[in-house]
Amino acid sequence: MKIYSYKFLLVSGLMAIGSVAFSQSPLYKNKSASIPSRVQDLLKRMTLEEKVLQLSQLSFGNNTNANNIGNKVKNIPAGIGSLIYNSDNPVYRNQMQKKAMEETRLGIPILFGNDVIHGLRTVYPISLAQACSWNPQLVQQACAMAAKESKLAGIDWTFSPMIDVARDGRWGRISEGYGEDPYTNAVFGVASVKGYQGNHLSDSFSIAACLKHYVGYGASEGGRDYSYTEISQQTLWDTYLPPFEACVKAGAATLMSSFNDISGVPSSANHYTLTEILKDKWKHQGFVVSDWNAVEQLINQGVAANRKEAGYKAFNAGVDMDMVDKIYIENMPQLLAEKKITQAKIDDAVSRVLHLKFQLGLFDKPFATVLEENERVLLPASRKLAQDLASESIVLLKNKQQMLPIKSNIKSVALIGPMVKDRSNIMGSWAFDSKDEDAETIWEGFGKVFANQVAFNYAKGCDFDSTDESGFQAGIEQANQSDLVIVCLGEKKKWSGENGSRSTLALPAIQEKLVMELKKSGKPIVLVLSSGRPLELVRLEPLADAIVNLWQPGVQGGSALADIVKGNVNPSGKLAVTFPLTTGQIPTYYNMRPNSRTNTQGNYKDISTAPLYWFGHGLSYTTYQYDSVKISATKVKKNEKIVAEVTVSNTGKVSGKETVLWFISNPACSISRPMKELKYFEKKEIAAGGKATYKFEIDPMRDLSFVDATGKKFLESGSYFLLVGGQKVKIEIE
Ligand code: BGC
């Protein structure tokens, strides 16, 4: 997005108004005029009531999200600024847009937003899974495809990506982001923004992105949703803000203020984060929308006595648009009269909203193109992308004695568990516009991929969560008749996502018990896990010969999994989030700060202190050998770059995709730093017997520096370490 200063907008606007004073059609309707001049021309013509409506968003249409039941066309004011569009039918949008264009004085188009989180009708894997692919290019393509489907459904704006760093798997929304690491969230956030927004917001299939939830929502206490967050200024700057800064720099059009209270100042009333950092320091020119009812919730959070006070606190802090609670509509004129808010601030907020509408080309093309459903959703290319992304997101957690891919002596396989024939939970949360029949089940995927080469026996065994063990016997019988048992377990989709917190990362006891019973058959056991969070596998892991983490893979999950089990695809996913050994270890994440005592001091007395699977863990069907790291210099000045290279050989029999993760550490600094910090990663395909060289160009100021509690970046002289593939290389900064 182009950056214009408010002064520039004003001056160019005034000049432009002068020059068209006598022309018939207003300047804001002139397609060839500049956007700032069109914004200013329109702003000058608007009444206060019209402006206030532009700063308000209501919900429209219906979907299956109980949170989000919208109004009908007749109940929505024609001049509303934006609508949450709960439909994937462009005709419905166009009906509402017609009302806006024809029944308002100025004909300002409505901006239609929707939660296109991991696809619209073509559901891709959940974002947490996408991060495990370590393939931002593929994620960008999936987001571009989702944008196209959305645009053709009448959606101009998605409330995505979610780039909340999350380190507590109990928090259901961990599924919506890219895991525990700030850099990973930044890279995948930027890829999503680029995918959604394309080269220009005005392109036919671009939609505007919305970074959420700004900021610190991932620190929800106890993993409970909507709860308080205790975040020091230092942690705010070094952990929660970096992904937002990167995505703002990449041109993200909007942000959403979050539900959490940051150490006493709720995000939606936080002048420091919304105005001083976002608008003043980072110079973001787009707008901020509150989260659903977040303005009103300032009352619950204890910083506003009533709706009116909540309204001016949020607005003065920097929330430009109010989502659904109508507080701005009801209170803004009065607040202005009482001088609690200023006209200049209203104009600034309205300019930001109008600016995006012009950028998206809504004034010139307010209506969505209407195509038949089969011409715009679930096209073969989208399904292919969904499958590719699912394949790369799957993480092989354990593979004892190369149990997978299954060998030719396996003639019959028992597919047991509540996930085998599931076509709803496999989609994950935030798939409200999807249809269950669009999804491929695991059962169907195996049937398709294996054709008739293997006989599959099925039993559900048990439900996701119940005490009814009556299905166990059928499962045991199928296991007894088969050469191999694949147990497909997991979570229901409502167990993660918004308002989807759980107190434990363990699967319900009945699912664990099913595996214990099946183990008695003596057959090898492959566990397939589908979840929206890292799981506690302390009891299940010892029972399994292999464990495949499928996540919630979306519409093509069945085939993606079957291809991996058969060996058509070599797994290449690596965890973007640590799997603790037990829930009691939370928080545990790779980038923790060091303890004051080393060795075993401070460890738990009852269990191991190490998690079961660290961030970055993921197995392959081949083996990789890392050569020694080559480095262009080991001692440099702060402004000198260093090139590090590592050659990786594929020493196995099948080709594979290996992601090299480059970490740094800085053991002595004036502010203690994480023990390891990911700074770069790259994924490459390496043929069997082949090699590939991975390169990391280290810019010390960018890659070795740190940030203080005021957001100031600094780079100290001293020793740093580069960590890659088990190697540790010292770098001296003079
Ligand atoms: C969620 C947001 C979402 C919004 C609109 C809220 O409840 O927290 O993530 O974008 O609703 O549906």
Short mmCIF file of C-alpha atoms and ligand atoms in Angstrom, two decimals, residues 57 59 63 65 67-68 84 86 113-117 158-160 162 164 173 176 210 212-213 217 225-226 256-259 289-293 297 323-324 430 432 498-499, ligand 1:
data_model
loop_
_atom_site.label_atom_id
_atom_site.label_comp_id
_atom_site.label_asym_id
_atom_site.label_seq_id
_atom_site.Cartn_x
_atom_site.Cartn_y
_atom_site.Cartn_z
CA GLN A 57 -19.57 -2.67 10.98
CA SER A 59 -23.13 -8.56 10.67
CA ASN A 63 -23.85 -19.01 8.54
CA ASN A 65 -21.20 -19.70 13.34
CA ASN A 67 -21.37 -16.26 17.34
CA ASN A 68 -22.10 -14.55 14.17
CA ILE A 84 -19.38 -9.15 8.12
CA ASN A 86 -21.92 -14.52 6.35
CA GLY A 113 -15.52 -8.79 5.26
CA ASN A 114 -15.48 -12.45 6.25
CA ASP A 115 -13.36 -14.90 8.19
CA VAL A 116 -11.56 -16.66 5.37
CA ILE A 117 -9.05 -18.21 7.72
CA THR A 158 -10.62 -11.35 5.10
CA PHE A 159 -10.04 -11.29 8.85
CA SER A 160 -6.78 -13.13 8.38
CA MET A 162 -3.81 -14.53 12.67
CA ASP A 164 -0.56 -14.31 17.50
CA ARG A 173 -6.83 -20.37 19.02
CA GLU A 176 -5.36 -20.31 13.89
CA CYS A 210 -6.50 -8.05 8.40
CA LYS A 212 -5.11 -10.15 14.10
CA HIS A 213 -5.35 -10.07 16.96
CA TYR A 217 -3.88 -12.37 22.60
CA ASP A 225 -9.99 -17.54 25.87
CA TYR A 226 -10.78 -13.82 26.29
CA MET A 256 -8.03 -6.09 14.31
CA SER A 257 -7.67 -5.06 17.94
CA SER A 258 -7.71 -8.03 20.27
CA PHE A 259 -9.87 -9.10 23.20
CA VAL A 289 -11.30 -2.67 13.33
CA SER A 290 -12.21 -3.84 16.81
CA ASP A 291 -12.82 -7.51 17.36
CA TRP A 292 -16.45 -8.65 17.76
CA ASN A 293 -17.98 -6.52 20.56
CA GLN A 297 -16.28 -5.59 26.37
CA MET A 323 -17.36 -4.27 14.98
CA VAL A 324 -21.06 -5.02 15.60
CA TRP A 430 -13.26 -21.53 11.17
CA PHE A 432 -18.07 -21.99 8.41
CA GLU A 498 -12.28 -19.33 19.26
CA ASN A 499 -13.84 -20.24 22.59
C1 BGC B 1 -13.04 -13.38 16.46
C2 BGC B 1 -12.28 -12.84 15.27
C3 BGC B 1 -13.17 -12.82 14.05
C4 BGC B 1 -14.39 -12.00 14.36
C5 BGC B 1 -15.35 -11.84 13.20
C6 BGC B 1 -14.38 -12.69 16.64
O1 BGC B 1 -15.15 -13.28 17.60
O2 BGC B 1 -12.25 -13.23 17.61
O3 BGC B 1 -11.11 -13.59 15.06
O4 BGC B 1 -12.47 -12.32 12.95
O5 BGC B 1 -15.10 -12.60 15.42
O6 BGC B 1 -16.03 -12.99 12.93
#
